[in-house]
């Protein structure tokens, strides 16, 4: 398996999506909602995923795609896991924190991840066993060893009034004097942990397309990703905690109020 070929596909797909994101930012776009009035989707979401699917189908016709907008219609040994526009609410408001996230799963194992910040141009990449990079330079998680003083991030559901679970964890973190941000794009939050810009991140009710690429990038950057109980993370687990490893157990303890 030549991951270089697949990495080039992922890069080409990511930059294709970037062009679509930028086009609609300049031209304007139609906006609709999905599950709630704040769960937004734009033309850029739909067209980016369609373009990525077309490119993958042309180069790797036996591969399957799981995408946020169109789901997955068949099984296959190679599966691309795609969020064509992570951070749609940010994108719709012109808040420059959104990205395209592309992971490749081979025989049930994520082996490649690409996250492209299409607002600022930062490119995060990793291949299994090949290390993690930002804009072509190797990256490592932060060396911070204490939870107090660490910079953390989290995210919330579209309608917090109907799902207050993470408010409990968030309150526990704040009452212990921790610094927590809520940027609004899980893929970039994970990439920032890998690059040492954040020391830790947690979120609940995530989907595979939110985390597939970032999970691998953090692991290749020397970080730790688990479920909420500290168990080894598996794709499909909707609860995720990521960190530089050094603050991981204290972060888990804080989330659980221990």
Coordinates of C-alpha atoms in Angstrom, one line a residue:
X1 CA 0.0 0.0 0.0
X2 CA 1.6 3.2 -1.2
X3 CA 0.3 5.9 1.1
X4 CA 2.0 8.6 -1.0
X5 CA -0.5 8.0 -3.8
X6 CA -3.4 8.3 -1.4
X7 CA -1.9 11.3 0.3
X8 CA -1.8 13.1 -3.0
X9 CA -5.4 12.3 -3.6
X10 CA -6.3 13.7 -0.2
X11 CA -4.3 16.8 -0.8
X12 CA -5.9 17.4 -4.2
X13 CA -9.3 16.8 -2.7
X14 CA -8.7 19.2 0.2
X15 CA -7.5 22.0 -2.1
X16 CA -10.4 21.4 -4.4
X17 CA -12.7 22.0 -1.4
X18 CA -10.8 25.1 -0.4
X19 CA -11.5 26.6 -3.8
X20 CA -15.2 25.9 -3.4
X21 CA -15.2 27.4 0.1
X22 CA -13.5 30.6 -1.1
X23 CA -15.7 30.9 -4.2
X24 CA -18.9 31.0 -2.2
X25 CA -17.4 33.2 0.5
X26 CA -16.8 35.8 -2.3
X27 CA -20.0 35.1 -4.4
X28 CA -22.5 34.5 -1.6
X29 CA -24.3 31.3 -0.8
X30 CA -27.7 29.8 0.0
X31 CA -28.2 28.7 3.6
X32 CA -30.5 26.1 5.1
X33 CA -30.7 24.2 8.4
X34 CA -30.8 20.5 9.2
X35 CA -31.7 19.3 12.7
X36 CA -32.1 22.7 14.3
X37 CA -32.1 26.4 13.2
X38 CA -28.4 26.6 14.2
X39 CA -27.4 23.3 12.5
X40 CA -26.5 25.0 9.2
X41 CA -25.6 23.7 5.8
X42 CA -24.5 25.7 2.7
X43 CA -23.9 25.2 -1.0
X44 CA -20.2 25.0 -0.1
X45 CA -20.9 21.9 2.1
X46 CA -22.8 20.1 -0.6
X47 CA -20.6 21.0 -3.5
X48 CA -17.3 20.4 -1.7
X49 CA -18.4 16.9 -0.8
X50 CA -19.6 16.2 -4.3
X51 CA -16.3 17.3 -5.8
X52 CA -14.3 15.2 -3.3
X53 CA -16.4 12.2 -4.1
X54 CA -16.0 12.7 -7.8
X55 CA -12.2 13.0 -7.5
X56 CA -11.9 9.9 -5.3
X57 CA -14.2 7.9 -7.6
X58 CA -12.1 8.8 -10.6
X59 CA -8.8 7.8 -9.0
X60 CA -9.8 4.9 -6.8
X61 CA -13.1 3.5 -8.1
X62 CA -13.1 0.6 -5.7
X63 CA -12.9 2.8 -2.6
X64 CA -16.0 4.0 -0.7
X65 CA -16.7 7.3 0.9
X66 CA -18.4 8.2 4.2
X67 CA -19.3 11.9 4.1
X68 CA -21.2 14.2 6.4
X69 CA -23.7 15.3 3.7
X70 CA -24.3 12.1 1.7
X71 CA -23.4 9.3 4.1
X72 CA -22.1 5.9 2.8
X73 CA -23.9 3.6 0.4
X74 CA -21.7 0.5 0.3
X75 CA -18.9 -1.3 2.0
X76 CA -15.2 -1.6 1.0
X77 CA -11.7 -2.3 2.2
X78 CA -10.7 1.3 1.7
X79 CA -13.0 4.0 3.1
X80 CA -12.5 7.8 2.9
X81 CA -14.0 9.6 5.8
X82 CA -14.8 13.2 4.8
X83 CA -16.1 16.4 6.4
X84 CA -16.3 18.7 3.4
X85 CA -16.7 21.8 5.6
X86 CA -16.2 21.4 9.4
X87 CA -17.3 24.6 11.1
X88 CA -20.2 25.5 8.8
X89 CA -21.7 28.0 11.3
X90 CA -18.3 29.8 11.5
X91 CA -18.1 29.7 7.7
X92 CA -21.7 31.1 7.3
X93 CA -20.8 34.0 9.6
X94 CA -17.4 34.7 8.1
X95 CA -15.7 33.7 11.3
X96 CA -12.3 32.3 10.0
X97 CA -12.2 28.9 11.8
X98 CA -13.3 26.2 9.5
X99 CA -11.7 23.4 7.5
X100 CA -12.0 20.4 5.2
X101 CA -11.1 17.1 6.9
X102 CA -10.2 13.9 5.0
X103 CA -9.2 10.6 6.6
X104 CA -8.5 7.2 4.9
X105 CA -9.3 4.0 6.6
X106 CA -7.7 0.8 5.2
X107 CA -9.1 -2.5 6.4
X108 CA -10.6 -0.9 9.4
X109 CA -7.6 1.2 10.4
X110 CA -7.1 4.9 9.8
X111 CA -3.8 5.3 7.9
X112 CA -3.9 8.8 6.6
X113 CA -5.3 12.2 7.7
X114 CA -5.4 15.6 6.1
X115 CA -7.0 18.8 7.6
X116 CA -6.8 22.0 5.6
X117 CA -7.7 25.3 7.3
X118 CA -9.3 26.8 4.2
X119 CA -9.6 30.3 5.8
X120 CA -5.9 30.7 6.8
X121 CA -4.2 28.0 4.6
X122 CA -2.6 25.9 7.4
X123 CA -2.3 22.3 6.2
X124 CA -2.0 19.4 8.7
X125 CA -1.1 16.0 7.5
X126 CA -0.2 12.5 8.8
X127 CA 0.3 9.0 7.6
X128 CA 0.5 6.0 9.8
X129 CA 4.1 5.6 11.0
X130 CA 5.2 8.7 9.0
X131 CA 4.8 11.4 11.5
X132 CA 2.6 14.6 11.6
X133 CA 3.2 17.8 9.7
X134 CA 1.9 21.4 9.5
X135 CA 2.7 23.1 6.2
X136 CA 5.4 20.5 5.5
X137 CA 7.2 20.8 8.8
X138 CA 7.1 18.2 11.6
X139 CA 4.9 18.9 14.5
X140 CA 4.7 17.6 18.1
X141 CA 2.2 18.0 20.9
X142 CA 3.0 20.5 23.6
X143 CA 5.4 19.7 26.5
X144 CA 3.1 21.3 29.2
X145 CA 2.9 19.0 32.1
X146 CA 0.3 20.7 34.4
X147 CA -3.4 20.9 33.7
X148 CA -3.7 24.3 35.3
X149 CA -2.2 26.7 32.8
X150 CA -3.0 24.5 29.9
X151 CA -5.1 25.8 27.0
X152 CA -8.1 23.5 26.3
X153 CA -10.9 23.5 23.9
X154 CA -14.3 21.8 23.7
X155 CA -17.5 22.0 21.6
X156 CA -21.3 22.0 22.2
X157 CA -24.3 20.5 20.4
X158 CA -26.4 22.8 18.2
X159 CA -29.2 22.9 20.8
X160 CA -27.7 22.9 24.3
X161 CA -31.1 23.3 25.9
X162 CA -31.9 19.7 24.7
X163 CA -28.5 18.2 25.5
X164 CA -26.8 19.7 28.5
X165 CA -24.3 16.9 29.2
X166 CA -21.2 18.8 28.2
X167 CA -22.3 21.9 30.2
X168 CA -21.6 19.8 33.3
X169 CA -18.1 18.9 32.1
X170 CA -17.5 22.5 31.0
X171 CA -18.5 23.9 34.4
X172 CA -16.2 21.5 36.2
X173 CA -13.3 22.7 34.1
X174 CA -14.1 26.4 34.6
X175 CA -14.6 26.0 38.4
X176 CA -11.1 24.6 38.6
X177 CA -9.7 27.6 36.9
X178 CA -8.9 26.0 33.6
X179 CA -8.7 28.0 30.4
X180 CA -11.2 26.6 27.9
X181 CA -12.0 27.8 24.4
X182 CA -14.9 26.9 22.1
X183 CA -13.7 27.6 18.5
X184 CA -16.4 25.6 16.7
X185 CA -14.6 23.2 14.4
X186 CA -13.6 19.8 16.0
X187 CA -11.2 18.9 13.2
X188 CA -9.2 22.0 13.7
X189 CA -9.3 21.7 17.5
X190 CA -7.7 18.3 17.1
X191 CA -5.1 19.6 14.6
X192 CA -4.2 22.4 17.1
X193 CA -3.6 19.8 19.8
X194 CA -1.2 18.0 17.4
X195 CA 0.6 21.2 16.7
X196 CA 0.9 22.2 20.3
X197 CA -1.4 25.2 19.9
X198 CA -3.8 23.5 22.4
X199 CA -2.8 21.2 25.2
X200 CA -6.1 19.3 25.3
X201 CA -9.6 18.9 23.8
X202 CA -12.7 17.0 24.7
X203 CA -16.2 16.8 23.1
X204 CA -19.2 14.6 23.2
X205 CA -21.6 13.4 20.4
X206 CA -18.9 13.6 17.7
X207 CA -19.2 11.8 14.3
X208 CA -16.5 9.8 12.5
X209 CA -16.0 12.6 9.9
X210 CA -15.2 15.1 12.7
X211 CA -12.3 13.1 14.1
X212 CA -10.9 10.5 11.7
X213 CA -8.1 12.7 10.3
X214 CA -7.4 14.6 13.5
X215 CA -7.2 11.4 15.6
X216 CA -4.3 10.1 13.4
X217 CA -2.6 13.5 13.2
X218 CA -2.5 13.7 17.1
X219 CA -1.2 10.1 17.5
X220 CA 1.6 10.7 14.9
X221 CA 2.4 14.0 16.8
X222 CA 2.9 12.1 20.0
X223 CA -0.4 12.8 21.7
X224 CA -3.0 10.7 23.3
X225 CA -6.6 10.1 22.2
X226 CA -9.1 8.1 24.3
X227 CA -12.7 7.8 25.1
X228 CA -14.3 9.6 28.0
X229 CA -13.4 6.8 30.4
X230 CA -9.7 6.7 29.3
X231 CA -10.3 3.6 27.1
X232 CA -8.5 3.3 23.8
X233 CA -10.3 5.4 21.2
X234 CA -12.1 3.6 18.4
X235 CA -13.6 5.3 15.4
X236 CA -17.3 5.6 16.0
X237 CA -17.0 6.4 19.7
X238 CA -18.9 9.7 20.0
X239 CA -17.0 10.7 23.2
X240 CA -13.4 11.8 22.7
X241 CA -10.6 13.3 24.9
X242 CA -7.4 14.3 23.3
X243 CA -4.2 15.8 24.8
X244 CA -0.5 16.0 24.8
X245 CA -0.6 12.9 27.0
X246 CA 1.0 14.6 30.0
X247 CA -2.2 16.2 31.2
X248 CA -4.5 13.5 30.0
X249 CA -5.4 11.8 33.3
X250 CA -5.9 15.1 35.2
X251 CA -8.2 16.2 32.3
X252 CA -10.2 13.0 32.5
X253 CA -10.4 13.4 36.3
X254 CA -11.7 17.0 36.0
X255 CA -14.3 16.1 33.4
X256 CA -15.6 13.4 35.8
X257 CA -15.5 15.7 38.8
X258 CA -12.9 13.6 40.6

